[in-house]
């Protein structure tokens, strides 16, 4: 794999990538050429995002996975559902949109996330997290009922897997035995040579037809001997539990394969081809690195989650930047926490975006990052308020929509003292329709006991935060 240290200024001219406009072109390449193709795809991705700005680290981490998926599956007949969509830039590049990438996140340009109206390869519109497995399961059910022979793949990150909706979908998938493949893109772990090699070997064994024929044959025989079946199942779980973290998924009814190296496209193609022959609900666990292949992003994956476009060489004088709501809120929160020992701060995986870095460092025992769990964040705050704490929920407007029932049922109807600091309200621009905060006043003003305040400047923000904190209700 080629490691880049700088973002290319000049448009790359990769030989293999230049011959690929659609996945059908990609499938004409020799398998041995996929690593070189992946290098060229990564280089063009660096150049493209450098020109326009946009989501960066997630796409770099799934270059090889994107190539392998489109190489193995007959897209667009077979369906790939991307969760959230931060990682979909490589997918856009090889599905007929390379020449339009310089318009992404701009008026009348390409959408920043997959969009059904943009391409037949974008099977499901996304922007929020943890919806992919549910959507893919629905597509798999539709294919079966319509008698269509097609594969459906959901690609979901380990962050999105923290949301309850993802587990609801996994549980349902395991119970109805639809033909669906879930790819768990885990970029929170590093793989050492020895452990990675062993687990990749086991993954190949567990994906092989021989292993699955033995396993299915054994189940058929043991079905007539209930006691023996239970003993064999317990033995299998205990044996695999020593070697793999997949026991949870197996218990939910999915065949678990992994973990495997998500930056080896040749190995992934072989495993994906084996998985195609298995059928039923399957989960492939791959290990990747966010920002892979671009050294600065590997060293700082949070900082390189998204980037601004490269500035022109001619120096331009910039005026003084006004403070953002997030910055003002973060300063107020730390100031208030010093005086109020019962103040707590809750966020659903938005520490940086909501201005909570300083608070999380100064008051770690009063800081709660609940991951991508908006519903839980609101009910957690309600429980704290019941016992006299003063919870502050820092959340984006578009994500608060996901906890609407909890707002009404858990907080408002009980008139609990919870302060919501709602960020990214109004029109947010380049992130598009899935992230607009245009509905909050409409959906909040009709809730009983709810007071809604909208500040216009820094001074106003401080006053309204103080008023909201002292108000005895939501």
Coordinates of C-alpha atoms in Angstrom, one line a residue:
X1 CA 0.0 0.0 0.0
X2 CA 1.2 3.5 -0.9
X3 CA 1.3 6.0 1.9
X4 CA 0.8 9.6 1.0
X5 CA 2.2 12.5 3.1
X6 CA 0.7 15.4 1.1
X7 CA -2.6 16.1 -0.7
X8 CA -1.9 16.1 -4.5
X9 CA -2.4 19.6 -6.1
X10 CA -2.3 18.2 -9.6
X11 CA -5.0 15.8 -10.8
X12 CA -3.6 12.2 -10.7
X13 CA -3.7 10.2 -13.9
X14 CA -3.8 6.6 -12.7
X15 CA -3.7 4.0 -15.5
X16 CA -6.2 1.6 -13.9
X17 CA -8.5 4.2 -12.4
X18 CA -8.6 6.0 -15.7
X19 CA -10.1 2.8 -17.3
X20 CA -12.8 2.5 -14.6
X21 CA -15.9 4.6 -15.0
X22 CA -18.4 2.1 -13.6
X23 CA -18.2 -1.1 -11.4
X24 CA -18.6 -3.2 -14.6
X25 CA -15.2 -1.8 -15.7
X26 CA -13.7 -2.6 -12.4
X27 CA -14.8 -6.2 -12.7
X28 CA -12.8 -6.5 -15.9
X29 CA -9.5 -6.0 -14.0
X30 CA -7.4 -8.9 -12.8
X31 CA -7.7 -9.6 -9.1
X32 CA -3.9 -9.1 -8.7
X33 CA -4.4 -5.5 -9.9
X34 CA -6.8 -4.5 -7.1
X35 CA -4.0 -3.3 -4.7
X36 CA -2.6 -0.9 -7.4
X37 CA -6.2 0.2 -8.3
X38 CA -6.8 1.0 -4.6
X39 CA -3.7 3.1 -4.4
X40 CA -4.8 5.1 -7.5
X41 CA -8.3 5.5 -6.1
X42 CA -7.0 6.7 -2.7
X43 CA -4.7 9.2 -4.5
X44 CA -7.6 10.6 -6.6
X45 CA -9.7 10.8 -3.4
X46 CA -7.0 12.9 -1.7
X47 CA -6.9 15.2 -4.7
X48 CA -10.7 15.5 -5.1
X49 CA -11.5 16.3 -1.4
X50 CA -8.5 18.7 -1.4
X51 CA -10.2 20.6 -4.1
X52 CA -13.7 20.8 -2.7
X53 CA -13.4 20.0 1.0
X54 CA -15.7 17.4 2.7
X55 CA -15.7 14.2 4.5
X56 CA -12.2 12.7 4.4
X57 CA -10.9 10.2 6.9
X58 CA -13.8 7.7 6.6
X59 CA -13.5 7.4 2.9
X60 CA -9.7 6.8 3.0
X61 CA -10.4 3.9 5.4
X62 CA -12.8 2.1 3.1
X63 CA -11.0 2.4 -0.3
X64 CA -10.1 -1.3 -0.4
X65 CA -13.5 -2.4 0.9
X66 CA -15.2 -0.3 -1.7
X67 CA -13.2 -1.8 -4.5
X68 CA -13.7 -5.3 -3.2
X69 CA -17.5 -4.9 -2.8
X70 CA -18.0 -3.6 -6.3
X71 CA -15.6 -6.2 -7.7
X72 CA -17.5 -9.1 -6.2
X73 CA -21.1 -8.0 -6.3
X74 CA -23.0 -7.2 -9.5
X75 CA -24.0 -3.6 -8.7
X76 CA -26.4 -2.0 -9.3
X77 CA -28.4 -5.2 -9.5
X78 CA -27.0 -6.3 -6.2
X79 CA -27.5 -3.6 -3.5
X80 CA -25.0 -1.9 -1.3
X81 CA -26.4 0.2 1.5
X82 CA -23.9 2.6 3.1
X83 CA -24.5 3.7 6.7
X84 CA -24.3 7.5 7.4
X85 CA -22.5 8.0 4.1
X86 CA -19.3 9.8 5.3
X87 CA -17.4 6.9 3.7
X88 CA -19.1 7.0 0.3
X89 CA -16.8 9.2 -1.6
X90 CA -14.8 6.3 -3.1
X91 CA -18.1 4.7 -4.0
X92 CA -19.1 7.8 -5.9
X93 CA -15.8 7.9 -7.7
X94 CA -16.2 4.5 -9.3
X95 CA -19.9 4.7 -10.0
X96 CA -19.9 7.2 -12.9
X97 CA -19.4 10.5 -10.9
X98 CA -15.6 11.0 -11.0
X99 CA -15.9 14.0 -13.4
X100 CA -18.5 15.6 -11.2
X101 CA -16.6 15.3 -7.9
X102 CA -15.5 18.9 -8.1
X103 CA -19.2 19.9 -7.5
X104 CA -19.7 17.9 -4.3
X105 CA -21.4 19.8 -1.4
X106 CA -22.1 22.8 -3.7
X107 CA -25.3 24.2 -5.2
X108 CA -26.7 21.9 -7.8
X109 CA -23.6 19.6 -7.3
X110 CA -23.2 16.1 -6.0
X111 CA -24.7 15.4 -2.6
X112 CA -22.3 14.8 0.3
X113 CA -24.0 11.5 1.1
X114 CA -25.6 8.7 -1.0
X115 CA -28.8 9.9 -2.7
X116 CA -31.3 7.8 -4.6
X117 CA -32.1 10.7 -6.9
X118 CA -28.4 11.0 -7.9
X119 CA -27.5 7.5 -9.0
X120 CA -28.9 4.0 -9.3
X121 CA -25.9 2.9 -7.4
X122 CA -27.0 4.9 -4.4
X123 CA -29.6 2.4 -3.1
X124 CA -30.7 4.3 0.0
X125 CA -30.5 7.9 1.0
X126 CA -28.6 8.5 4.3
X127 CA -26.9 11.1 6.4
X128 CA -27.9 9.9 9.9
X129 CA -26.5 6.8 11.4
X130 CA -27.5 3.2 12.0
X131 CA -30.2 2.8 9.4
X132 CA -28.4 0.6 6.9
X133 CA -29.1 -2.8 8.4
X134 CA -32.9 -2.1 8.6
X135 CA -33.0 -0.8 5.1
X136 CA -30.9 -3.7 3.7
X137 CA -33.1 -6.2 5.5
X138 CA -36.2 -4.6 3.9
X139 CA -34.6 -4.8 0.5
X140 CA -33.7 -8.5 1.0
X141 CA -37.2 -9.3 2.0
X142 CA -38.5 -7.5 -1.1
X143 CA -36.1 -9.5 -3.3
X144 CA -37.3 -12.8 -1.8
X145 CA -41.0 -11.9 -2.1
X146 CA -40.5 -10.8 -5.7
X147 CA -38.5 -13.8 -6.7
X148 CA -35.4 -11.8 -7.6
X149 CA -31.9 -13.3 -7.4
X150 CA -29.8 -10.5 -5.9
X151 CA -27.5 -9.9 -3.0
X152 CA -28.0 -7.1 -0.4
X153 CA -25.1 -5.7 1.6
X154 CA -25.2 -3.2 4.5
X155 CA -21.9 -1.5 5.4
X156 CA -21.9 -0.1 8.9
X157 CA -19.2 1.3 11.2
X158 CA -18.5 0.3 14.7
X159 CA -19.6 3.8 15.8
X160 CA -23.0 3.4 14.2
X161 CA -23.3 -0.1 15.8
X162 CA -23.6 1.6 19.2
X163 CA -27.1 2.8 18.3
X164 CA -30.0 0.6 19.5
X165 CA -31.6 0.7 16.1
X166 CA -28.7 -1.3 14.7
X167 CA -29.1 -4.1 17.3
X168 CA -32.9 -4.1 16.7
X169 CA -32.2 -4.8 13.0
X170 CA -29.6 -7.4 13.7
X171 CA -31.9 -9.3 16.0
X172 CA -34.7 -9.2 13.5
X173 CA -32.4 -10.3 10.7
X174 CA -31.3 -13.3 12.7
X175 CA -34.8 -14.3 13.4
X176 CA -36.3 -14.2 9.9
X177 CA -33.3 -15.7 8.0
X178 CA -33.2 -13.3 5.1
X179 CA -30.3 -13.3 2.6
X180 CA -28.4 -10.3 3.9
X181 CA -24.7 -9.6 4.4
X182 CA -23.7 -7.0 7.1
X183 CA -20.1 -5.7 6.8
X184 CA -19.0 -4.3 10.2
X185 CA -16.3 -1.7 9.4
X186 CA -14.3 -1.5 12.7
X187 CA -11.8 1.3 12.6
X188 CA -11.2 1.5 16.4
X189 CA -8.6 -1.4 16.6
X190 CA -5.2 -1.9 15.2
X191 CA -4.0 -5.4 14.0
X192 CA -0.6 -6.8 14.9
X193 CA 1.0 -9.2 12.4
X194 CA 0.7 -12.4 14.4
X195 CA -2.8 -12.0 15.7
X196 CA -4.1 -10.6 12.5
X197 CA -2.6 -13.5 10.5
X198 CA -4.2 -16.0 12.8
X199 CA -7.6 -14.4 12.7
X200 CA -7.5 -14.0 9.0
X201 CA -6.8 -17.7 8.7
X202 CA -9.7 -18.6 10.9
X203 CA -11.9 -16.2 8.9
X204 CA -11.0 -18.0 5.7
X205 CA -11.7 -21.4 7.4
X206 CA -15.1 -20.3 8.8
X207 CA -16.1 -18.8 5.4
X208 CA -15.1 -21.9 3.5
X209 CA -17.8 -24.2 2.0
X210 CA -16.3 -27.2 3.8
X211 CA -16.7 -25.6 7.3
X212 CA -20.3 -24.6 6.6
X213 CA -21.3 -27.9 5.1
X214 CA -20.0 -29.7 8.2
X215 CA -21.7 -27.2 10.4
X216 CA -25.1 -27.4 8.6
X217 CA -24.8 -31.2 8.3
X218 CA -24.2 -31.5 12.0
X219 CA -27.2 -29.3 12.7
X220 CA -29.4 -31.5 10.5
X221 CA -28.3 -34.7 12.4
X222 CA -28.4 -33.1 15.8
X223 CA -31.9 -31.7 15.3
X224 CA -33.2 -35.2 16.0
X225 CA -31.2 -35.4 19.3
X226 CA -32.3 -32.3 21.3
X227 CA -30.0 -32.8 24.2
X228 CA -27.0 -33.5 22.0
X229 CA -27.8 -30.4 19.9
X230 CA -27.8 -28.2 23.0
X231 CA -24.5 -29.6 24.1
X232 CA -22.9 -29.2 20.7
X233 CA -24.2 -25.6 20.4
X234 CA -22.7 -24.7 23.8
X235 CA -19.4 -26.3 22.9
X236 CA -19.3 -24.4 19.6
X237 CA -20.0 -21.1 21.3
X238 CA -17.4 -21.7 24.0
X239 CA -14.8 -22.7 21.4
X240 CA -15.4 -19.8 19.1
X241 CA -15.7 -17.4 22.0
X242 CA -12.1 -18.1 22.9
X243 CA -11.0 -17.1 19.4
X244 CA -13.4 -14.4 18.1
X245 CA -15.6 -11.6 19.4
X246 CA -18.4 -12.9 17.2
X247 CA -20.4 -14.9 19.7
X248 CA -22.8 -12.0 20.2
X249 CA -23.7 -11.9 16.5
X250 CA -23.9 -15.7 16.4
X251 CA -26.4 -15.6 19.3
X252 CA -28.5 -13.1 17.4
X253 CA -28.7 -15.7 14.5
X254 CA -26.0 -14.3 12.1
X255 CA -23.1 -16.3 10.7
X256 CA -20.0 -14.4 11.9
X257 CA -16.8 -14.2 9.9
X258 CA -13.8 -12.2 11.1
X259 CA -12.1 -10.1 12.0
X260 CA -10.2 -9.7 8.8
X261 CA -7.8 -7.1 7.4
X262 CA -9.9 -4.5 5.6
X263 CA -7.0 -3.1 3.7
X264 CA -6.2 -6.2 1.8
X265 CA -8.5 -6.1 -1.2
X266 CA -7.4 -9.5 -2.7
X267 CA -8.2 -11.3 0.6
X268 CA -11.5 -9.6 1.0
X269 CA -12.6 -10.5 -2.5
X270 CA -11.9 -14.2 -1.8
X271 CA -13.8 -14.0 1.5
X272 CA -16.7 -12.1 0.0
X273 CA -17.0 -14.7 -2.8
X274 CA -17.2 -17.4 -0.2
X275 CA -19.8 -15.5 1.7
X276 CA -22.0 -15.2 -1.4
X277 CA -22.4 -18.9 -1.4
X278 CA -23.5 -19.2 2.2
X279 CA -26.8 -17.4 2.1
X280 CA -28.9 -16.3 5.1
X281 CA -27.9 -13.5 7.5
X282 CA -24.1 -13.1 7.7
X283 CA -21.8 -10.6 9.3
X284 CA -18.3 -9.9 8.1
X285 CA -16.1 -8.1 10.6
X286 CA -13.3 -6.1 9.0
X287 CA -10.6 -4.1 10.7
X288 CA -9.7 -0.8 9.1
X289 CA -7.9 2.5 10.0
X290 CA -9.7 5.8 9.6
X291 CA -7.5 8.0 7.3
X292 CA -5.6 5.0 6.0
X293 CA -2.9 5.8 3.4
X294 CA -2.6 9.5 4.3
X295 CA -0.1 9.9 7.1
X296 CA -1.4 13.1 8.7
X297 CA -4.9 11.6 8.9
X298 CA -3.6 8.3 10.3
X299 CA -1.9 10.3 13.1
X300 CA -5.0 12.6 13.7
X301 CA -8.1 10.7 12.6
X302 CA -10.5 13.1 14.5
X303 CA -8.9 16.2 13.0
X304 CA -9.1 14.8 9.5
X305 CA -12.7 13.5 9.7
X306 CA -13.5 16.3 7.3
X307 CA -11.4 19.1 5.8
X308 CA -11.8 22.4 4.1
X309 CA -10.7 22.8 0.5
X310 CA -7.1 23.7 -0.1
X311 CA -6.7 27.5 -0.2
X312 CA -5.5 29.2 -3.3
X313 CA -1.8 30.1 -3.5
X314 CA -2.5 33.8 -3.6
X315 CA -2.8 35.0 0.0
X316 CA -6.1 36.5 0.9
X317 CA -6.7 38.7 4.0
X318 CA -9.3 37.2 6.2
X319 CA -11.5 39.2 8.6
X320 CA -11.9 38.5 12.2
X321 CA -13.9 35.3 12.7
X322 CA -16.9 35.6 15.1
X323 CA -17.2 32.9 17.8
X324 CA -19.6 30.0 17.0
X325 CA -22.5 28.9 19.2
X326 CA -20.4 25.8 20.0
X327 CA -17.5 27.8 21.3
X328 CA -19.7 30.1 23.4
X329 CA -21.6 27.2 24.8
X330 CA -18.4 25.4 25.7
X331 CA -17.1 28.4 27.6
X332 CA -20.4 28.9 29.4
X333 CA -20.6 25.3 30.4
X334 CA -17.2 25.3 32.0
X335 CA -17.9 28.6 33.8
X336 CA -21.2 27.2 35.1
X337 CA -19.8 23.9 36.1
X338 CA -17.3 25.6 38.4
X339 CA -20.1 27.1 40.4
X340 CA -22.7 24.3 40.1
X341 CA -21.6 21.0 41.4
X342 CA -24.8 19.3 40.2
X343 CA -24.4 20.2 36.6
X344 CA -23.7 17.4 34.1
X345 CA -23.2 17.4 30.4
X346 CA -24.5 14.7 28.0
X347 CA -23.8 14.3 24.3
X348 CA -24.5 11.6 21.7
X349 CA -21.0 11.2 20.2
X350 CA -20.6 15.0 19.4
X351 CA -17.9 16.1 21.9
X352 CA -15.9 18.1 19.4
X353 CA -18.7 19.4 17.3
X354 CA -20.7 20.6 20.4
X355 CA -17.8 22.4 22.1
X356 CA -17.3 19.9 25.0
X357 CA -13.6 19.1 24.8
X358 CA -12.6 21.5 27.6
X359 CA -15.5 20.4 29.8
X360 CA -14.7 16.7 29.3
X361 CA -11.1 17.3 30.3
X362 CA -11.9 19.4 33.4
X363 CA -14.9 17.5 34.7
X364 CA -14.6 13.9 33.4
X365 CA -16.8 12.6 36.2
X366 CA -19.7 14.8 35.1
X367 CA -19.3 14.3 31.4
X368 CA -21.3 11.6 29.6
X369 CA -20.7 10.7 25.9
X370 CA -23.4 8.1 25.3
X371 CA -22.2 7.3 21.7
X372 CA -24.8 7.4 18.9
X373 CA -27.7 7.0 21.2
X374 CA -29.9 10.1 21.0
X375 CA -32.9 8.4 22.6
X376 CA -30.9 7.2 25.6
X377 CA -29.2 10.6 26.0
X378 CA -32.6 12.3 26.6
X379 CA -33.9 9.6 29.0
X380 CA -30.6 9.5 30.8
X381 CA -31.0 13.2 31.4
X382 CA -34.5 12.7 32.6
X383 CA -33.3 10.2 35.2
X384 CA -30.6 12.5 36.4
X385 CA -33.2 15.4 36.7
X386 CA -35.5 13.2 38.8
X387 CA -32.8 12.9 41.4
X388 CA -31.9 16.6 41.5
X389 CA -29.0 16.8 39.1
X390 CA -28.9 19.6 36.5
X391 CA -28.3 17.8 33.1
X392 CA -27.4 19.8 30.0
X393 CA -27.9 17.8 26.7
X394 CA -25.7 19.1 23.9
X395 CA -27.1 17.8 20.7
X396 CA -27.5 18.8 17.0
X397 CA -30.9 19.9 15.9
X398 CA -31.2 17.2 13.2
X399 CA -30.3 14.5 15.7
X400 CA -32.7 15.6 18.4
X401 CA -35.5 14.5 16.0
X402 CA -34.5 10.9 16.7
X403 CA -35.4 11.3 20.4
X404 CA -38.8 13.0 19.9
X405 CA -40.8 10.4 22.0
X406 CA -38.3 10.7 24.8
X407 CA -38.6 14.5 24.7
X408 CA -42.4 14.3 25.2
X409 CA -42.8 11.1 27.3
X410 CA -39.7 11.2 29.5
X411 CA -39.0 14.9 29.9
X412 CA -41.8 17.2 29.1
X413 CA -44.8 15.4 30.5
X414 CA -42.9 15.1 33.8
X415 CA -41.8 18.7 33.5
X416 CA -38.2 17.8 34.4
X417 CA -35.4 20.3 34.7
X418 CA -33.4 19.4 31.6
X419 CA -31.6 22.0 29.4
X420 CA -31.1 21.2 25.8
X421 CA -28.3 23.1 24.0
X422 CA -29.3 22.6 20.4
X423 CA -26.5 23.1 17.9
X424 CA -26.6 23.4 14.1
X425 CA -30.1 25.0 14.1
X426 CA -31.4 26.5 10.9
X427 CA -30.0 25.9 7.5
X428 CA -26.5 24.3 7.7
X429 CA -25.4 24.5 4.1
X430 CA -23.0 22.0 2.6
X431 CA -24.1 18.9 4.5
X432 CA -27.5 19.0 2.7
X433 CA -31.1 18.1 3.5
X434 CA -30.3 15.3 6.0
X435 CA -28.5 17.7 8.3
X436 CA -30.7 20.8 8.1
X437 CA -31.9 22.1 11.5
X438 CA -35.0 23.6 10.0
X439 CA -37.7 21.7 12.0
X440 CA -36.7 22.3 15.7
X441 CA -39.0 25.3 16.5
X442 CA -41.9 23.5 14.8
X443 CA -41.5 20.2 16.6
X444 CA -40.6 21.8 20.0
X445 CA -43.2 24.6 20.3
X446 CA -46.1 22.1 20.5
X447 CA -44.6 20.1 23.3
X448 CA -46.2 20.7 26.8
X449 CA -44.0 22.6 29.3
X450 CA -41.3 23.2 26.8
X451 CA -39.7 26.6 26.6
X452 CA -37.8 27.4 23.4
X453 CA -35.3 30.3 23.2
X454 CA -33.2 31.4 20.1
X455 CA -30.3 33.7 20.8
X456 CA -29.0 36.1 18.2
X457 CA -25.5 36.9 19.5
X458 CA -22.9 36.0 22.1
X459 CA -24.3 38.1 24.9
X460 CA -27.8 36.8 24.2
X461 CA -26.5 33.2 24.2
X462 CA -25.0 33.6 27.7
X463 CA -28.2 35.1 29.1
X464 CA -30.5 32.5 27.6
X465 CA -28.3 29.6 28.8
X466 CA -28.4 31.0 32.3
X467 CA -32.2 31.5 32.1
X468 CA -32.6 28.0 30.8
X469 CA -30.4 26.5 33.4
X470 CA -32.3 28.2 36.2
X471 CA -35.8 27.5 34.8
X472 CA -37.6 24.6 36.6
X473 CA -38.6 22.6 33.5
X474 CA -37.4 21.6 30.1

